[in-house]
Structures are given as structure tokens and as C-alpha cells.
């Protein structure tokens, strides 16, 4: 599959201009099947982009429903690519995430849906996080 074309279409569909930094960042996300933090991206980018630019791009991807927050730890927030049907706004994806105890990577478990919580309407829920931990497929090999 041609990632360059895919990325162009993705940015266009979410109303974002195609810039070299956005294209390179999304290519990184497509190359990895686990979530990436801002520092992972800084470390993997070829050209020396400053952190501010990268943080800004991450937040606009999140605002436009291209990325979602997969997990958060001492290293910061890890983002993962959204599926096809995510809303064009910041949101929590309704699938579970898996954090590996060995390599500490976060994986999206797209097929594992977050169970509906029967919570009294005295509480307004603004976010759900459903995380499993253990040993990932890479480390299990
Ligand atoms: Zn999403
Ligand atoms: Zn692992
Ligand atoms: Zn996810």
C-alpha cells in the first residue's frame, strides 16, 4: 500500500493541510503497530524538528480524530492511529488497550470493546480507559 497517498487522503478527509512534518509523523504511526509518545516521535524523526512543532501536530491530529490517546505513563501520553469511523473531534476510542510489562509498548485492541458501565446519572463520564497488561506478541516470541 502507498502510505504517502493514504496519508494525503487522511489529512484531507480531516480538513488538515498536508505538511512535510505531518506526513512524516503519520508515516511513523503507520509503520508501528504500537502507540507512540511525543519523545518516541522526536527520536524517530529524520530531520531535527523541535518538540513544540511535534506537540502542536499531535494535538491537531487529536483534535481532528486522526489519533487517539492510547495510554499515559511517566513518559507521557502515547497516541495511536484512529480507525476509519472516528469522529472529527477529540475522543476516547471505545476499544481496550494492552500495555506490555516487558517492553512497555501500548497496543490497540480494536476488537475488544470497552464494556458499557451502568453508572448512575449523578455522575457524568468524560473518559473511559480500559487497559489490559501482560506480555505482548513481540515479547512472547
Ligand atoms: Zn479514534
Ligand atoms: Zn512487549
Ligand atoms: Zn487505541
PDB file of C-alpha atoms and ligand atoms in Angstrom:
ATOM      1  CA  UNK A   1       0.000   0.000   0.000  1.00  0.00           C
ATOM      2  CA  UNK A   2       1.185   3.504  -0.778  1.00  0.00           C
ATOM      3  CA  UNK A   3       1.404   5.278   2.573  1.00  0.00           C
ATOM      4  CA  UNK A   4       2.101   8.695   1.031  1.00  0.00           C
ATOM      5  CA  UNK A   5      -1.203   8.635  -0.822  1.00  0.00           C
ATOM      6  CA  UNK A   6      -3.017   7.223   2.203  1.00  0.00           C
ATOM      7  CA  UNK A   7      -1.641   9.984   4.426  1.00  0.00           C
ATOM      8  CA  UNK A   8      -2.609  12.684   1.946  1.00  0.00           C
ATOM      9  CA  UNK A   9      -6.162  11.321   1.837  1.00  0.00           C
ATOM     10  CA  UNK A  10      -6.331  11.015   5.610  1.00  0.00           C
ATOM     11  CA  UNK A  11      -5.233  14.635   6.172  1.00  0.00           C
ATOM     12  CA  UNK A  12      -7.615  15.834   3.503  1.00  0.00           C
ATOM     13  CA  UNK A  13     -10.551  13.882   4.952  1.00  0.00           C
ATOM     14  CA  UNK A  14      -9.953  15.509   8.338  1.00  0.00           C
ATOM     15  CA  UNK A  15      -9.530  19.001   6.967  1.00  0.00           C
ATOM     16  CA  UNK A  16      -5.805  19.333   7.683  1.00  0.00           C
ATOM     17  CA  UNK A  17      -3.215  20.732   5.308  1.00  0.00           C
ATOM     18  CA  UNK A  18      -0.526  18.367   4.144  1.00  0.00           C
ATOM     19  CA  UNK A  19       2.845  19.462   5.501  1.00  0.00           C
ATOM     20  CA  UNK A  20       6.140  17.533   5.477  1.00  0.00           C
ATOM     21  CA  UNK A  21       6.153  17.166   9.266  1.00  0.00           C
ATOM     22  CA  UNK A  22       2.562  15.877   9.419  1.00  0.00           C
ATOM     23  CA  UNK A  23       3.273  13.430   6.615  1.00  0.00           C
ATOM     24  CA  UNK A  24       6.416  12.146   8.285  1.00  0.00           C
ATOM     25  CA  UNK A  25       4.695  11.771  11.647  1.00  0.00           C
ATOM     26  CA  UNK A  26       1.744   9.841  10.230  1.00  0.00           C
ATOM     27  CA  UNK A  27       4.124   7.606   8.288  1.00  0.00           C
ATOM     28  CA  UNK A  28       5.779   6.739  11.609  1.00  0.00           C
ATOM     29  CA  UNK A  29       2.420   5.816  13.125  1.00  0.00           C
ATOM     30  CA  UNK A  30       1.634   3.611  10.130  1.00  0.00           C
ATOM     31  CA  UNK A  31       4.994   1.856  10.433  1.00  0.00           C
ATOM     32  CA  UNK A  32       4.415   0.865  14.047  1.00  0.00           C
ATOM     33  CA  UNK A  33       1.653  -1.305  15.409  1.00  0.00           C
ATOM     34  CA  UNK A  34       2.025   0.139  18.902  1.00  0.00           C
ATOM     35  CA  UNK A  35       1.310   3.617  20.267  1.00  0.00           C
ATOM     36  CA  UNK A  36       3.952   6.365  20.171  1.00  0.00           C
ATOM     37  CA  UNK A  37       4.690   9.186  22.601  1.00  0.00           C
ATOM     38  CA  UNK A  38       5.986  12.620  21.658  1.00  0.00           C
ATOM     39  CA  UNK A  39       9.507  11.601  22.724  1.00  0.00           C
ATOM     40  CA  UNK A  40       9.322   8.421  20.610  1.00  0.00           C
ATOM     41  CA  UNK A  41       8.455  10.608  17.648  1.00  0.00           C
ATOM     42  CA  UNK A  42      11.218  13.129  18.344  1.00  0.00           C
ATOM     43  CA  UNK A  43      13.688  10.223  18.500  1.00  0.00           C
ATOM     44  CA  UNK A  44      12.468   8.644  15.259  1.00  0.00           C
ATOM     45  CA  UNK A  45      12.037  11.689  13.043  1.00  0.00           C
ATOM     46  CA  UNK A  46      14.761  12.119  10.439  1.00  0.00           C
ATOM     47  CA  UNK A  47      15.007  15.904  10.386  1.00  0.00           C
ATOM     48  CA  UNK A  48      15.561  17.769  13.640  1.00  0.00           C
ATOM     49  CA  UNK A  49      12.105  19.145  14.353  1.00  0.00           C
ATOM     50  CA  UNK A  50      11.656  20.928  17.608  1.00  0.00           C
ATOM     51  CA  UNK A  51       9.396  19.419  20.234  1.00  0.00           C
ATOM     52  CA  UNK A  52       6.964  22.322  20.121  1.00  0.00           C
ATOM     53  CA  UNK A  53       6.165  21.661  16.454  1.00  0.00           C
ATOM     54  CA  UNK A  54       5.696  17.972  17.159  1.00  0.00           C
ATOM     55  CA  UNK A  55       3.441  18.598  20.166  1.00  0.00           C
ATOM     56  CA  UNK A  56       1.412  21.027  18.098  1.00  0.00           C
ATOM     57  CA  UNK A  57       0.977  18.498  15.289  1.00  0.00           C
ATOM     58  CA  UNK A  58      -0.008  15.777  17.789  1.00  0.00           C
ATOM     59  CA  UNK A  59      -2.650  17.954  19.330  1.00  0.00           C
ATOM     60  CA  UNK A  60      -4.124  18.884  15.968  1.00  0.00           C
ATOM     61  CA  UNK A  61      -4.223  15.187  14.981  1.00  0.00           C
ATOM     62  CA  UNK A  62      -6.059  14.502  18.212  1.00  0.00           C
ATOM     63  CA  UNK A  63      -8.486  17.378  17.685  1.00  0.00           C
ATOM     64  CA  UNK A  64      -9.309  16.128  14.210  1.00  0.00           C
ATOM     65  CA  UNK A  65      -9.856  12.498  15.135  1.00  0.00           C
ATOM     66  CA  UNK A  66      -6.776  11.100  13.405  1.00  0.00           C
ATOM     67  CA  UNK A  67      -5.066   9.966  16.600  1.00  0.00           C
ATOM     68  CA  UNK A  68      -6.411   8.954  19.997  1.00  0.00           C
ATOM     69  CA  UNK A  69      -4.808   8.700  23.400  1.00  0.00           C
ATOM     70  CA  UNK A  70      -3.915   5.061  23.975  1.00  0.00           C
ATOM     71  CA  UNK A  71      -2.172   5.277  27.344  1.00  0.00           C
ATOM     72  CA  UNK A  72      -0.302   7.543  29.659  1.00  0.00           C
ATOM     73  CA  UNK A  73       2.672   6.786  31.865  1.00  0.00           C
ATOM     74  CA  UNK A  74       5.710   8.534  33.336  1.00  0.00           C
ATOM     75  CA  UNK A  75       6.985   9.117  29.788  1.00  0.00           C
ATOM     76  CA  UNK A  76       3.838  10.974  28.791  1.00  0.00           C
ATOM     77  CA  UNK A  77       0.837  10.288  26.611  1.00  0.00           C
ATOM     78  CA  UNK A  78       1.048   7.641  23.917  1.00  0.00           C
ATOM     79  CA  UNK A  79      -1.009   8.119  20.790  1.00  0.00           C
ATOM     80  CA  UNK A  80      -2.309   5.610  18.279  1.00  0.00           C
ATOM     81  CA  UNK A  81      -3.938   5.947  14.879  1.00  0.00           C
ATOM     82  CA  UNK A  82      -7.699   6.038  14.864  1.00  0.00           C
ATOM     83  CA  UNK A  83      -9.881   3.689  12.927  1.00  0.00           C
ATOM     84  CA  UNK A  84     -11.959   4.678   9.909  1.00  0.00           C
ATOM     85  CA  UNK A  85     -15.036   5.676  11.841  1.00  0.00           C
ATOM     86  CA  UNK A  86     -13.741   8.002  14.495  1.00  0.00           C
ATOM     87  CA  UNK A  87     -15.414  11.382  14.954  1.00  0.00           C
ATOM     88  CA  UNK A  88     -13.646  14.527  13.783  1.00  0.00           C
ATOM     89  CA  UNK A  89     -13.031  15.712  17.351  1.00  0.00           C
ATOM     90  CA  UNK A  90     -11.048  14.698  20.459  1.00  0.00           C
ATOM     91  CA  UNK A  91     -12.435  11.443  21.841  1.00  0.00           C
ATOM     92  CA  UNK A  92     -11.610   8.207  23.582  1.00  0.00           C
ATOM     93  CA  UNK A  93     -11.680   5.192  21.342  1.00  0.00           C
ATOM     94  CA  UNK A  94     -14.046   2.572  22.653  1.00  0.00           C
ATOM     95  CA  UNK A  95     -11.617  -0.299  22.493  1.00  0.00           C
ATOM     96  CA  UNK A  96      -9.264  -1.756  25.047  1.00  0.00           C
ATOM     97  CA  UNK A  97      -5.524  -1.164  25.122  1.00  0.00           C
ATOM     98  CA  UNK A  98      -2.770  -3.559  26.073  1.00  0.00           C
ATOM     99  CA  UNK A  99       0.398  -2.466  27.836  1.00  0.00           C
ATOM    100  CA  UNK A 100       3.321  -4.863  27.808  1.00  0.00           C
ATOM    101  CA  UNK A 101       5.120  -5.395  31.115  1.00  0.00           C
ATOM    102  CA  UNK A 102       8.368  -6.200  29.275  1.00  0.00           C
ATOM    103  CA  UNK A 103       8.756  -3.601  26.530  1.00  0.00           C
ATOM    104  CA  UNK A 104       6.165  -1.126  27.864  1.00  0.00           C
ATOM    105  CA  UNK A 105       4.622  -0.611  24.441  1.00  0.00           C
ATOM    106  CA  UNK A 106       0.903   0.072  24.162  1.00  0.00           C
ATOM    107  CA  UNK A 107      -1.187  -1.776  21.581  1.00  0.00           C
ATOM    108  CA  UNK A 108      -4.737  -1.035  20.438  1.00  0.00           C
ATOM    109  CA  UNK A 109      -7.055  -3.996  20.866  1.00  0.00           C
ATOM    110  CA  UNK A 110      -9.555  -2.832  18.256  1.00  0.00           C
ATOM    111  CA  UNK A 111     -11.684  -5.951  18.626  1.00  0.00           C
ATOM    112  CA  UNK A 112     -12.023  -5.692  22.399  1.00  0.00           C
ATOM    113  CA  UNK A 113     -14.786  -3.208  23.114  1.00  0.00           C
ATOM    114  CA  UNK A 114     -14.996  -1.299  26.363  1.00  0.00           C
ATOM    115  CA  UNK A 115     -17.936  -2.747  28.323  1.00  0.00           C
ATOM    116  CA  UNK A 116     -20.843  -0.395  28.968  1.00  0.00           C
ATOM    117  CA  UNK A 117     -20.829   0.800  32.557  1.00  0.00           C
ATOM    118  CA  UNK A 118     -24.158   1.130  34.315  1.00  0.00           C
ATOM    119  CA  UNK A 119     -23.394   4.254  36.198  1.00  0.00           C
ATOM    120  CA  UNK A 120     -25.904   6.464  37.964  1.00  0.00           C
ATOM    121  CA  UNK A 121     -26.674   9.683  36.122  1.00  0.00           C
ATOM    122  CA  UNK A 122     -25.435  11.634  39.116  1.00  0.00           C
ATOM    123  CA  UNK A 123     -22.023  11.124  37.551  1.00  0.00           C
ATOM    124  CA  UNK A 124     -21.067  12.495  34.167  1.00  0.00           C
ATOM    125  CA  UNK A 125     -18.485  10.338  32.477  1.00  0.00           C
ATOM    126  CA  UNK A 126     -15.975  12.185  30.303  1.00  0.00           C
ATOM    127  CA  UNK A 127     -13.498   9.416  29.660  1.00  0.00           C
ATOM    128  CA  UNK A 128     -13.047   5.684  29.891  1.00  0.00           C
ATOM    129  CA  UNK A 129      -9.845   3.763  29.977  1.00  0.00           C
ATOM    130  CA  UNK A 130      -9.822   0.013  29.688  1.00  0.00           C
ATOM    131  CA  UNK A 131      -6.304  -1.324  29.833  1.00  0.00           C
ATOM    132  CA  UNK A 132      -5.001  -4.854  29.974  1.00  0.00           C
ATOM    133  CA  UNK A 133      -1.432  -5.650  30.837  1.00  0.00           C
ATOM    134  CA  UNK A 134       0.845  -8.614  30.359  1.00  0.00           C
ATOM    135  CA  UNK A 135       3.319  -9.809  27.739  1.00  0.00           C
ATOM    136  CA  UNK A 136       2.799  -8.627  24.171  1.00  0.00           C
ATOM    137  CA  UNK A 137       3.008 -10.682  20.979  1.00  0.00           C
ATOM    138  CA  UNK A 138       6.556  -9.422  20.244  1.00  0.00           C
ATOM    139  CA  UNK A 139       7.911 -10.313  23.662  1.00  0.00           C
ATOM    140  CA  UNK A 140       6.057 -13.646  23.677  1.00  0.00           C
ATOM    141  CA  UNK A 141       8.033 -14.837  20.653  1.00  0.00           C
TER     142      UNK A 141
HETATM  143 ZN1  LIG B   1     -10.422   7.428  17.380  1.00  0.00          ZN
HETATM  144 ZN1  LIG B   2       6.363  -6.399  24.770  1.00  0.00          ZN
HETATM  145 ZN1  LIG B   3      -6.391   2.500  20.559  1.00  0.00          ZN
END
